[in-house]
Structure formats: structure tokens, C-alpha cells
Amino acid sequence: MVAFSLFACLTLFALSALHAAWAARVWWPVGDEGQLARTVAGFPGVEKMPNALACALVAAALFVVALLLTIAVLDAEPPALVWPALVGASFVFLVRGAVGYTPYWHRATPEEPFRRLDRIFYSPLCLILGGAIAATAIGI
């Protein structure tokens, strides 16, 4: 279980760094803003990435969740607020992962390559991260 939690920590830190790069307007890994938007957002006609503030807020949220998860894994008695924060984060990731398989989400995000990548990577990753966070929270 610790390995599963540590995988989630490292993944969340990496995703946080990626969103921070996007906040800095670095269009990695694609290089072109429009193509990156179609790769990671997928809404009809999307040509621009979300604004820098939105990307920075997501980066900060992912960083906080990764930090709380790290504390939960490494501290025998983590602070009291860690558990409800992890339960909330788990809920968000599990809902996002599940919504990715609904007809509503398929209609709302038809752009390729997002549609294919969401089905293969993004939604399953959200479910895995949500499960890892929940398992860690249950173990507290």
C-alpha cells in the first residue's frame, strides 16, 4: 500500500509541475498552444489553453494534495485536517475519472486527441489516483 501511495505522490507532484509550466505559458509536451489545448482540454473548437491563473490554481491544488498524501504516508500520526482533505481530494479524482466515461463528457469534449487520450489515460489515471488517495486516507 505504501508503494501505491508513493506512486500517487510522485504522479501528483509531476502533474503539479506540468500545470505550473502551463501557467508559465510553456506548451510542453506539444509546443503549440492550440494543439496542446485540443490534447488536454478537448472542448469543441478549443484553440487556447486555460489562462495562467487557472493553470496555477490547479498546479497549487495538485501540489497540496501531493504534500498531504506524503505527510499521510510518512507521518505515523498526521495532523487532523489531513484525513478530510484527502477524502475530499479522493472524491474529486474519483468523480472526474468516472465522468470521463459518461456520454455527457463524450459530447462535451469531442476534440481529438483529447477524446482518445481521456479514455485511455486521463480518466483511468484519475480513478487510480482517487483510489490511492482513498486507500491512504482509510489507512490513517
PDB file of C-alpha atoms in Angstrom, residues 20-81:
ATOM      1  CA  ALA A  20       2.889  25.125 -13.334  1.00  0.00           C
ATOM      2  CA  ALA A  21       4.713  25.014 -16.675  1.00  0.00           C
ATOM      3  CA  TRP A  22       1.417  25.682 -18.455  1.00  0.00           C
ATOM      4  CA  ALA A  23       0.779  28.583 -16.057  1.00  0.00           C
ATOM      5  CA  ALA A  24       4.150  29.942 -17.202  1.00  0.00           C
ATOM      6  CA  ARG A  25       2.874  29.520 -20.783  1.00  0.00           C
ATOM      7  CA  VAL A  26       5.282  26.706 -21.628  1.00  0.00           C
ATOM      8  CA  TRP A  27       3.352  24.474 -24.030  1.00  0.00           C
ATOM      9  CA  TRP A  28       5.141  21.254 -23.204  1.00  0.00           C
ATOM     10  CA  PRO A  29       4.963  18.496 -24.370  1.00  0.00           C
ATOM     11  CA  VAL A  30       3.268  19.594 -27.605  1.00  0.00           C
ATOM     12  CA  GLY A  31       4.829  23.005 -28.287  1.00  0.00           C
ATOM     13  CA  ASP A  32       1.782  24.568 -29.981  1.00  0.00           C
ATOM     14  CA  GLU A  33      -0.882  26.146 -27.751  1.00  0.00           C
ATOM     15  CA  GLY A  34      -3.824  25.141 -29.949  1.00  0.00           C
ATOM     16  CA  GLN A  35      -2.687  21.549 -30.299  1.00  0.00           C
ATOM     17  CA  LEU A  36      -1.958  21.322 -26.570  1.00  0.00           C
ATOM     18  CA  ALA A  37      -5.437  22.683 -25.773  1.00  0.00           C
ATOM     19  CA  ARG A  38      -7.007  20.023 -28.007  1.00  0.00           C
ATOM     20  CA  THR A  39      -4.818  17.421 -26.290  1.00  0.00           C
ATOM     21  CA  VAL A  40      -5.565  18.311 -22.674  1.00  0.00           C
ATOM     22  CA  ALA A  41      -8.925  20.143 -22.745  1.00  0.00           C
ATOM     23  CA  GLY A  42     -10.918  18.761 -25.665  1.00  0.00           C
ATOM     24  CA  PHE A  43     -13.852  21.182 -25.646  1.00  0.00           C
ATOM     25  CA  PRO A  44     -15.387  21.963 -29.049  1.00  0.00           C
ATOM     26  CA  GLY A  45     -13.323  24.437 -31.027  1.00  0.00           C
ATOM     27  CA  VAL A  46     -10.756  24.923 -28.250  1.00  0.00           C
ATOM     28  CA  GLU A  47      -7.721  26.816 -29.536  1.00  0.00           C
ATOM     29  CA  LYS A  48      -6.280  28.319 -26.345  1.00  0.00           C
ATOM     30  CA  MET A  49      -5.125  26.836 -23.071  1.00  0.00           C
ATOM     31  CA  PRO A  50      -6.872  27.966 -19.890  1.00  0.00           C
ATOM     32  CA  ASN A  51      -5.487  31.235 -18.529  1.00  0.00           C
ATOM     33  CA  ALA A  52      -2.338  31.310 -16.409  1.00  0.00           C
ATOM     34  CA  LEU A  53      -4.244  31.798 -13.147  1.00  0.00           C
ATOM     35  CA  ALA A  54      -6.415  28.719 -13.749  1.00  0.00           C
ATOM     36  CA  CYS A  55      -3.342  26.613 -14.539  1.00  0.00           C
ATOM     37  CA  ALA A  56      -1.543  27.966 -11.461  1.00  0.00           C
ATOM     38  CA  LEU A  57      -4.515  27.180  -9.209  1.00  0.00           C
ATOM     39  CA  VAL A  58      -4.656  23.607 -10.482  1.00  0.00           C
ATOM     40  CA  ALA A  59      -0.875  23.302 -10.011  1.00  0.00           C
ATOM     41  CA  ALA A  60      -1.209  24.550  -6.427  1.00  0.00           C
ATOM     42  CA  ALA A  61      -4.120  22.218  -5.656  1.00  0.00           C
ATOM     43  CA  LEU A  62      -2.255  19.209  -7.033  1.00  0.00           C
ATOM     44  CA  PHE A  63       0.851  20.193  -5.058  1.00  0.00           C
ATOM     45  CA  VAL A  64      -1.133  20.493  -1.809  1.00  0.00           C
ATOM     46  CA  VAL A  65      -2.776  17.091  -2.336  1.00  0.00           C
ATOM     47  CA  ALA A  66       0.633  15.538  -3.087  1.00  0.00           C
ATOM     48  CA  LEU A  67       2.082  17.146   0.026  1.00  0.00           C
ATOM     49  CA  LEU A  68      -0.805  15.970   2.239  1.00  0.00           C
ATOM     50  CA  LEU A  69      -0.540  12.481   0.793  1.00  0.00           C
ATOM     51  CA  THR A  70       3.206  12.476   1.501  1.00  0.00           C
ATOM     52  CA  ILE A  71       2.549  13.577   5.085  1.00  0.00           C
ATOM     53  CA  ALA A  72      -0.054  10.824   5.492  1.00  0.00           C
ATOM     54  CA  VAL A  73       2.376   8.201   4.217  1.00  0.00           C
ATOM     55  CA  LEU A  74       5.414   9.329   6.220  1.00  0.00           C
ATOM     56  CA  ASP A  75       3.840  10.534   9.480  1.00  0.00           C
ATOM     57  CA  ALA A  76       2.513   7.904  11.896  1.00  0.00           C
ATOM     58  CA  GLU A  77       0.000  10.435  13.244  1.00  0.00           C
ATOM     59  CA  PRO A  78      -0.673  13.106  10.620  1.00  0.00           C
ATOM     60  CA  PRO A  79      -2.445  16.350  11.601  1.00  0.00           C
ATOM     61  CA  ALA A  80      -6.224  16.070  11.962  1.00  0.00           C
ATOM     62  CA  LEU A  81      -7.029  18.050   8.803  1.00  0.00           C
TER      63      LEU A  81
END
